[in-house]
PDB file of C-alpha atoms and ligand atoms in Angstrom:
ATOM      1  CA  UNK A   1      85.257  72.538  91.250  1.00 93.00           C
ATOM      2  CA  UNK A   2      88.228  74.839  91.861  1.00 97.00           C
ATOM      3  CA  UNK A   3      90.046  75.280  88.576  1.00 98.00           C
ATOM      4  CA  UNK A   4      92.896  77.204  87.013  1.00 98.00           C
ATOM      5  CA  UNK A   5      93.140  77.684  83.262  1.00 98.00           C
ATOM      6  CA  UNK A   6      96.681  78.240  82.142  1.00 98.00           C
ATOM      7  CA  UNK A   7      98.390  79.018  78.829  1.00 97.00           C
ATOM      8  CA  UNK A   8     100.365  81.591  76.858  1.00 97.00           C
ATOM      9  CA  UNK A   9      98.811  84.875  75.677  1.00 96.00           C
ATOM     10  CA  UNK A  10      96.336  84.100  72.891  1.00 94.00           C
ATOM     11  CA  UNK A  11      95.904  80.433  73.783  1.00 96.00           C
ATOM     12  CA  UNK A  12      92.148  80.933  74.165  1.00 94.00           C
ATOM     13  CA  UNK A  13      92.045  80.523  77.931  1.00 95.00           C
ATOM     14  CA  UNK A  14      89.667  83.465  78.401  1.00 94.00           C
ATOM     15  CA  UNK A  15      87.261  82.138  75.774  1.00 93.00           C
ATOM     16  CA  UNK A  16      87.281  78.623  77.250  1.00 97.00           C
ATOM     17  CA  UNK A  17      87.053  79.928  80.821  1.00 97.00           C
ATOM     18  CA  UNK A  18      83.868  81.831  79.916  1.00 95.00           C
ATOM     19  CA  UNK A  19      82.343  78.694  78.409  1.00 97.00           C
ATOM     20  CA  UNK A  20      83.347  76.532  81.394  1.00 98.00           C
ATOM     21  CA  UNK A  21      81.939  79.152  83.755  1.00 97.00           C
ATOM     22  CA  UNK A  22      78.590  79.204  81.945  1.00 96.00           C
ATOM     23  CA  UNK A  23      78.245  75.450  81.571  1.00 96.00           C
ATOM     24  CA  UNK A  24      79.374  74.424  85.051  1.00 96.00           C
ATOM     25  CA  UNK A  25      77.886  77.433  86.907  1.00 96.00           C
ATOM     26  CA  UNK A  26      81.147  78.555  88.474  1.00 97.00           C
ATOM     27  CA  UNK A  27      82.392  82.156  88.446  1.00 98.00           C
ATOM     28  CA  UNK A  28      85.088  83.117  85.943  1.00 98.00           C
ATOM     29  CA  UNK A  29      87.794  85.074  87.731  1.00 98.00           C
ATOM     30  CA  UNK A  30      90.013  86.817  85.205  1.00 97.00           C
ATOM     31  CA  UNK A  31      92.609  89.129  86.738  1.00 98.00           C
ATOM     32  CA  UNK A  32      93.162  90.663  83.269  1.00 96.00           C
ATOM     33  CA  UNK A  33      89.424  91.499  82.948  1.00 95.00           C
ATOM     34  CA  UNK A  34      89.339  92.932  86.482  1.00 97.00           C
ATOM     35  CA  UNK A  35      92.366  95.111  85.748  1.00 97.00           C
ATOM     36  CA  UNK A  36      90.914  96.308  82.422  1.00 94.00           C
ATOM     37  CA  UNK A  37      87.670  97.158  84.220  1.00 94.00           C
ATOM     38  CA  UNK A  38      89.645  99.166  86.797  1.00 96.00           C
ATOM     39  CA  UNK A  39      91.360 101.070  83.973  1.00 95.00           C
ATOM     40  CA  UNK A  40      88.011 101.757  82.295  1.00 93.00           C
ATOM     41  CA  UNK A  41      86.565 103.020  85.591  1.00 95.00           C
ATOM     42  CA  UNK A  42      89.716 105.104  86.185  1.00 96.00           C
ATOM     43  CA  UNK A  43      90.117 103.763  89.726  1.00 96.00           C
ATOM     44  CA  UNK A  44      93.299 104.162  91.739  1.00 96.00           C
ATOM     45  CA  UNK A  45      94.203 100.527  90.915  1.00 96.00           C
ATOM     46  CA  UNK A  46      93.487 101.129  87.215  1.00 96.00           C
ATOM     47  CA  UNK A  47      95.795 104.128  87.127  1.00 97.00           C
ATOM     48  CA  UNK A  48      98.599 102.142  88.765  1.00 97.00           C
ATOM     49  CA  UNK A  49      98.110  99.093  86.520  1.00 97.00           C
ATOM     50  CA  UNK A  50      97.786 100.844  83.153  1.00 96.00           C
ATOM     51  CA  UNK A  51     101.446 101.383  82.277  1.00 95.00           C
ATOM     52  CA  UNK A  52     102.407  97.801  83.136  1.00 97.00           C
ATOM     53  CA  UNK A  53      99.577  96.409  81.047  1.00 96.00           C
ATOM     54  CA  UNK A  54     100.185  98.543  77.999  1.00 93.00           C
ATOM     55  CA  UNK A  55     103.863  97.485  78.038  1.00 95.00           C
ATOM     56  CA  UNK A  56     102.886  93.830  78.397  1.00 95.00           C
ATOM     57  CA  UNK A  57     104.582  93.590  81.812  1.00 97.00           C
ATOM     58  CA  UNK A  58     103.145  91.993  84.901  1.00 98.00           C
ATOM     59  CA  UNK A  59     101.254  94.282  87.249  1.00 98.00           C
ATOM     60  CA  UNK A  60     102.958  94.186  90.704  1.00 98.00           C
ATOM     61  CA  UNK A  61     101.896  91.213  92.810  1.00 97.00           C
ATOM     62  CA  UNK A  62     100.538  93.254  95.723  1.00 96.00           C
ATOM     63  CA  UNK A  63      97.978  94.986  93.446  1.00 97.00           C
ATOM     64  CA  UNK A  64      96.794  91.839  91.678  1.00 97.00           C
ATOM     65  CA  UNK A  65      96.737  89.682  94.796  1.00 97.00           C
ATOM     66  CA  UNK A  66      94.569  92.215  96.599  1.00 95.00           C
ATOM     67  CA  UNK A  67      91.823  92.122  93.928  1.00 96.00           C
ATOM     68  CA  UNK A  68      92.104  88.354  93.576  1.00 97.00           C
ATOM     69  CA  UNK A  69      91.755  87.852  97.319  1.00 96.00           C
ATOM     70  CA  UNK A  70      88.685  90.086  97.562  1.00 96.00           C
ATOM     71  CA  UNK A  71      87.032  88.334  94.606  1.00 97.00           C
ATOM     72  CA  UNK A  72      87.716  84.729  95.588  1.00 96.00           C
ATOM     73  CA  UNK A  73      86.342  85.262  99.092  1.00 95.00           C
ATOM     74  CA  UNK A  74      82.913  86.223  97.717  1.00 96.00           C
ATOM     75  CA  UNK A  75      79.885  84.025  98.338  1.00 95.00           C
ATOM     76  CA  UNK A  76      79.536  82.888  94.696  1.00 96.00           C
ATOM     77  CA  UNK A  77      82.948  81.159  94.846  1.00 96.00           C
ATOM     78  CA  UNK A  78      81.740  78.769  97.563  1.00 93.00           C
ATOM     79  CA  UNK A  79      80.878  76.064  95.018  1.00 92.00           C
ATOM     80  CA  UNK A  80      83.966  76.647  92.904  1.00 96.00           C
ATOM     81  CA  UNK A  81      85.637  79.008  90.459  1.00 98.00           C
ATOM     82  CA  UNK A  82      87.825  79.121  87.393  1.00 98.00           C
ATOM     83  CA  UNK A  83      90.931  81.289  87.656  1.00 98.00           C
ATOM     84  CA  UNK A  84      92.152  82.788  84.386  1.00 98.00           C
ATOM     85  CA  UNK A  85      95.453  84.710  84.299  1.00 97.00           C
ATOM     86  CA  UNK A  86      96.428  83.940  87.877  1.00 98.00           C
ATOM     87  CA  UNK A  87      98.967  82.816  89.062  1.00 98.00           C
ATOM     88  CA  UNK A  88     101.526  84.300  86.651  1.00 98.00           C
ATOM     89  CA  UNK A  89     104.775  83.822  88.573  1.00 98.00           C
ATOM     90  CA  UNK A  90     106.083  81.597  91.379  1.00 97.00           C
ATOM     91  CA  UNK A  91     105.413  84.225  94.053  1.00 98.00           C
ATOM     92  CA  UNK A  92     101.748  84.279  93.007  1.00 98.00           C
ATOM     93  CA  UNK A  93     101.622  80.464  93.237  1.00 98.00           C
ATOM     94  CA  UNK A  94     102.728  80.768  96.850  1.00 97.00           C
ATOM     95  CA  UNK A  95     100.357  83.657  97.594  1.00 97.00           C
ATOM     96  CA  UNK A  96      97.456  81.760  96.017  1.00 97.00           C
ATOM     97  CA  UNK A  97      98.253  78.700  98.058  1.00 97.00           C
ATOM     98  CA  UNK A  98      98.105  80.803 101.249  1.00 97.00           C
ATOM     99  CA  UNK A  99      94.781  82.411 100.286  1.00 96.00           C
ATOM    100  CA  UNK A 100      93.269  79.015  99.444  1.00 96.00           C
ATOM    101  CA  UNK A 101      94.475  77.529 102.717  1.00 96.00           C
ATOM    102  CA  UNK A 102      92.782  80.378 104.544  1.00 94.00           C
ATOM    103  CA  UNK A 103      89.436  79.685 102.851  1.00 92.00           C
ATOM    104  CA  UNK A 104      89.978  75.905 102.830  1.00 92.00           C
ATOM    105  CA  UNK A 105      89.635  75.484  99.069  1.00 94.00           C
ATOM    106  CA  UNK A 106      92.358  73.492  97.329  1.00 95.00           C
ATOM    107  CA  UNK A 107      92.926  73.638  93.567  1.00 97.00           C
ATOM    108  CA  UNK A 108      91.357  70.527  92.020  1.00 97.00           C
ATOM    109  CA  UNK A 109      92.624  70.807  88.459  1.00 97.00           C
ATOM    110  CA  UNK A 110      94.757  72.963  86.165  1.00 98.00           C
ATOM    111  CA  UNK A 111      93.918  73.070  82.458  1.00 98.00           C
ATOM    112  CA  UNK A 112      97.002  73.805  80.356  1.00 98.00           C
ATOM    113  CA  UNK A 113      96.191  75.081  76.849  1.00 98.00           C
ATOM    114  CA  UNK A 114      98.874  74.033  74.355  1.00 97.00           C
ATOM    115  CA  UNK A 115      99.253  76.219  71.236  1.00 96.00           C
ATOM    116  CA  UNK A 116     102.405  76.893  69.116  1.00 92.00           C
ATOM    117  CA  UNK A 117     103.801  80.439  69.253  1.00 87.00           C
ATOM    118  CA  UNK A 118     103.322  81.186  65.524  1.00 88.00           C
ATOM    119  CA  UNK A 119      99.589  80.593  65.851  1.00 92.00           C
ATOM    120  CA  UNK A 120      99.437  82.682  69.046  1.00 95.00           C
ATOM    121  CA  UNK A 121     100.832  85.826  67.397  1.00 94.00           C
ATOM    122  CA  UNK A 122      98.304  85.579  64.574  1.00 93.00           C
ATOM    123  CA  UNK A 123      95.449  85.138  67.036  1.00 93.00           C
ATOM    124  CA  UNK A 124      96.490  88.075  69.211  1.00 95.00           C
ATOM    125  CA  UNK A 125      96.877  90.469  66.301  1.00 95.00           C
ATOM    126  CA  UNK A 126      93.527  89.363  64.871  1.00 94.00           C
ATOM    127  CA  UNK A 127      91.636  89.578  68.158  1.00 93.00           C
ATOM    128  CA  UNK A 128      88.707  91.967  68.494  1.00 95.00           C
ATOM    129  CA  UNK A 129      86.888  92.408  71.795  1.00 94.00           C
ATOM    130  CA  UNK A 130      83.371  93.694  72.370  1.00 94.00           C
ATOM    131  CA  UNK A 131      83.587  96.751  74.598  1.00 92.00           C
ATOM    132  CA  UNK A 132      80.102  96.001  75.873  1.00 93.00           C
ATOM    133  CA  UNK A 133      79.737  92.214  76.475  1.00 92.00           C
ATOM    134  CA  UNK A 134      83.495  91.463  76.570  1.00 88.00           C
ATOM    135  CA  UNK A 135      83.202  88.572  74.114  1.00 89.00           C
ATOM    136  CA  UNK A 136      86.280  87.819  71.992  1.00 90.00           C
ATOM    137  CA  UNK A 137      86.251  87.479  68.200  1.00 91.00           C
ATOM    138  CA  UNK A 138      88.946  86.932  65.620  1.00 91.00           C
ATOM    139  CA  UNK A 139      89.179  88.360  62.118  1.00 91.00           C
ATOM    140  CA  UNK A 140      90.977  85.198  60.948  1.00 87.00           C
ATOM    141  CA  UNK A 141      88.265  82.874  62.252  1.00 80.00           C
ATOM    142  CA  UNK A 142      85.065  84.843  61.771  1.00 81.00           C
ATOM    143  CA  UNK A 143      83.872  87.170  59.066  1.00 82.00           C
ATOM    144  CA  UNK A 144      83.226  90.355  61.019  1.00 81.00           C
ATOM    145  CA  UNK A 145      81.454  92.529  58.497  1.00 78.00           C
ATOM    146  CA  UNK A 146      81.294  95.647  60.670  1.00 82.00           C
ATOM    147  CA  UNK A 147      83.004  96.923  63.806  1.00 88.00           C
ATOM    148  CA  UNK A 148      79.916  95.834  65.734  1.00 93.00           C
ATOM    149  CA  UNK A 149      79.616  92.821  68.020  1.00 94.00           C
ATOM    150  CA  UNK A 150      77.609  90.048  66.291  1.00 92.00           C
ATOM    151  CA  UNK A 151      76.114  89.112  69.692  1.00 92.00           C
ATOM    152  CA  UNK A 152      75.101  92.424  71.304  1.00 96.00           C
ATOM    153  CA  UNK A 153      75.912  95.068  68.680  1.00 94.00           C
ATOM    154  CA  UNK A 154      78.463  96.709  71.010  1.00 95.00           C
ATOM    155  CA  UNK A 155      81.600  98.295  69.602  1.00 95.00           C
ATOM    156  CA  UNK A 156      84.443  95.900  68.682  1.00 95.00           C
ATOM    157  CA  UNK A 157      87.821  97.183  69.797  1.00 94.00           C
ATOM    158  CA  UNK A 158      91.456  96.065  69.609  1.00 95.00           C
ATOM    159  CA  UNK A 159      92.938  95.497  73.075  1.00 92.00           C
ATOM    160  CA  UNK A 160      95.567  98.040  74.017  1.00 91.00           C
ATOM    161  CA  UNK A 161      98.165  95.273  74.480  1.00 94.00           C
ATOM    162  CA  UNK A 162      97.391  93.383  71.229  1.00 95.00           C
ATOM    163  CA  UNK A 163     100.040  95.145  69.112  1.00 95.00           C
ATOM    164  CA  UNK A 164     103.263  93.563  67.809  1.00 95.00           C
ATOM    165  CA  UNK A 165     105.652  95.273  70.232  1.00 95.00           C
ATOM    166  CA  UNK A 166     103.609  94.512  73.346  1.00 95.00           C
ATOM    167  CA  UNK A 167     102.826  90.990  72.143  1.00 95.00           C
ATOM    168  CA  UNK A 168     106.604  90.295  71.876  1.00 95.00           C
ATOM    169  CA  UNK A 169     107.094  91.455  75.453  1.00 96.00           C
ATOM    170  CA  UNK A 170     104.113  89.428  76.689  1.00 96.00           C
ATOM    171  CA  UNK A 171     105.696  86.257  75.246  1.00 96.00           C
ATOM    172  CA  UNK A 172     109.017  87.160  76.885  1.00 97.00           C
ATOM    173  CA  UNK A 173     107.314  87.662  80.252  1.00 97.00           C
ATOM    174  CA  UNK A 174     105.415  84.405  79.754  1.00 97.00           C
ATOM    175  CA  UNK A 175     108.618  82.457  79.047  1.00 97.00           C
ATOM    176  CA  UNK A 176     110.667  84.074  81.795  1.00 97.00           C
ATOM    177  CA  UNK A 177     108.097  84.127  84.599  1.00 96.00           C
ATOM    178  CA  UNK A 178     104.742  82.564  83.882  1.00 97.00           C
ATOM    179  CA  UNK A 179     105.678  79.255  82.288  1.00 96.00           C
ATOM    180  CA  UNK A 180     107.518  78.209  85.453  1.00 96.00           C
ATOM    181  CA  UNK A 181     104.488  78.814  87.608  1.00 97.00           C
ATOM    182  CA  UNK A 182     102.637  75.749  86.317  1.00 97.00           C
ATOM    183  CA  UNK A 183     105.448  73.409  87.436  1.00 97.00           C
ATOM    184  CA  UNK A 184     104.314  73.043  91.066  1.00 97.00           C
ATOM    185  CA  UNK A 185     100.909  71.853  89.781  1.00 98.00           C
ATOM    186  CA  UNK A 186     102.574  69.296  87.464  1.00 98.00           C
ATOM    187  CA  UNK A 187     104.521  68.046  90.480  1.00 98.00           C
ATOM    188  CA  UNK A 188     101.236  67.543  92.321  1.00 97.00           C
ATOM    189  CA  UNK A 189      99.791  65.750  89.288  1.00 97.00           C
ATOM    190  CA  UNK A 190      96.986  68.288  88.908  1.00 98.00           C
ATOM    191  CA  UNK A 191      97.521  69.296  85.269  1.00 98.00           C
ATOM    192  CA  UNK A 192      95.667  68.164  82.167  1.00 97.00           C
ATOM    193  CA  UNK A 193      96.963  69.353  78.799  1.00 97.00           C
ATOM    194  CA  UNK A 194      94.460  70.402  76.148  1.00 97.00           C
ATOM    195  CA  UNK A 195      95.200  70.883  72.444  1.00 96.00           C
ATOM    196  CA  UNK A 196      94.294  74.533  71.925  1.00 96.00           C
ATOM    197  CA  UNK A 197      94.681  74.487  68.135  1.00 94.00           C
ATOM    198  CA  UNK A 198      91.244  73.094  67.330  1.00 91.00           C
ATOM    199  CA  UNK A 199      88.019  75.111  66.950  1.00 91.00           C
ATOM    200  CA  UNK A 200      86.599  76.841  70.036  1.00 92.00           C
ATOM    201  CA  UNK A 201      83.683  74.381  70.122  1.00 95.00           C
ATOM    202  CA  UNK A 202      85.846  71.252  69.766  1.00 96.00           C
ATOM    203  CA  UNK A 203      88.261  72.436  72.445  1.00 97.00           C
ATOM    204  CA  UNK A 204      85.341  73.071  74.776  1.00 98.00           C
ATOM    205  CA  UNK A 205      83.873  69.626  74.034  1.00 97.00           C
ATOM    206  CA  UNK A 206      87.186  68.032  75.027  1.00 97.00           C
ATOM    207  CA  UNK A 207      87.416  70.053  78.233  1.00 97.00           C
ATOM    208  CA  UNK A 208      83.786  69.302  79.062  1.00 97.00           C
ATOM    209  CA  UNK A 209      84.300  65.539  78.683  1.00 96.00           C
ATOM    210  CA  UNK A 210      87.364  65.652  80.945  1.00 95.00           C
ATOM    211  CA  UNK A 211      85.665  67.784  83.604  1.00 96.00           C
ATOM    212  CA  UNK A 212      82.456  65.741  83.557  1.00 95.00           C
ATOM    213  CA  UNK A 213      84.495  62.599  83.926  1.00 93.00           C
ATOM    214  CA  UNK A 214      86.454  63.958  86.884  1.00 91.00           C
ATOM    215  CA  UNK A 215      83.679  65.878  88.620  1.00 88.00           C
ATOM    216  CA  UNK A 216      80.776  63.646  87.619  1.00 78.00           C
ATOM    217  CA  UNK A 217      78.281  66.364  86.577  1.00 57.00           C
ATOM    218  CA  UNK A 218      74.648  65.111  86.298  1.00 53.00           C
TER     219      UNK A 218
HETATM  220  P1  AMP B 301      95.230  88.755  80.299  1.00 71.75           P
HETATM  221  O1  AMP B 301      93.907  89.382  80.085  1.00 71.75           O
HETATM  222  O2  AMP B 301      95.205  87.580  81.231  1.00 71.75           O
HETATM  223  O3  AMP B 301      95.959  88.466  79.011  1.00 71.75           O
HETATM  224  O4  AMP B 301      96.132  89.861  81.075  1.00 71.75           O
HETATM  225  C1  AMP B 301      96.429  91.106  80.473  1.00 71.75           C
HETATM  226  C2  AMP B 301      97.489  91.824  81.277  1.00 71.75           C
HETATM  227  O5  AMP B 301      97.003  92.072  82.604  1.00 71.75           O
HETATM  228  C3  AMP B 301      98.811  91.100  81.480  1.00 71.75           C
HETATM  229  O6  AMP B 301      99.691  91.247  80.372  1.00 71.75           O
HETATM  230  C4  AMP B 301      99.346  91.795  82.730  1.00 71.75           C
HETATM  231  O7  AMP B 301      99.856  93.072  82.432  1.00 71.75           O
HETATM  232  C5  AMP B 301      98.060  91.992  83.545  1.00 71.75           C
HETATM  233  N1  AMP B 301      97.792  90.833  84.434  1.00 71.75           N
HETATM  234  C6  AMP B 301      96.736  89.985  84.376  1.00 71.75           C
HETATM  235  N2  AMP B 301      96.819  89.059  85.337  1.00 71.75           N
HETATM  236  C7  AMP B 301      97.961  89.325  86.025  1.00 71.75           C
HETATM  237  C8  AMP B 301      98.614  88.698  87.117  1.00 71.75           C
HETATM  238  N3  AMP B 301      98.124  87.582  87.685  1.00 71.75           N
HETATM  239  N4  AMP B 301      99.767  89.264  87.561  1.00 71.75           N
HETATM  240  C9  AMP B 301     100.276  90.365  87.003  1.00 71.75           C
HETATM  241  N5  AMP B 301      99.739  90.992  85.951  1.00 71.75           N
HETATM  242  C10 AMP B 301      98.581  90.479  85.454  1.00 71.75           C
END
């Protein structure tokens, strides 16, 4: 089960990817999470990526492709994976296709999360992330009584790029570069569209039914 989850910033792709990963036992590969981890660890990659991320711009392809390539070649991806946040432009589509050819793993399905832009802005500005377990919450959907994670009691933080100015630029980048990158998968008839405006649980139920139907999970 080699999947890509696609959608604009705030469409819930990270949240759904985590649930798909857990339920179907496939690793969740989020380039955004890997880059944030590199920034936290103050690695050479993290230092290079930071300014692009805090502006809401794309990190240069050569940096992202390198980490993606190392991750996807690991043993745990043998039975499948779910890519979240990659590819983000047409060059990355091409680079991904080359990597997958090398490891003989074609993309089986692309999940496209459909959410209107007005809803996306609200979600991004209301997002809180646990600095410990990485789980996402939203002040408009959950009553978060303290700045502590309801799951692990870690500290809830606002992502560096979840502010109005950066959010505007992230949408611009999405429209100008990322949106186009799903087209080649539509042309190959690999895309299923999912209504991303429902509750997290209902959206996951829909995705689960589709994936079970296609991949015939016992
Ligand atoms: P995400 O967590 O997917 O919303 O990504 C957060 C940020 O990480 C993006 O706004 C980009 O700056 C950077 N990023 C993540 N994935 C990529 C990618 N495939 N190519 C370039 N930049 C990326």
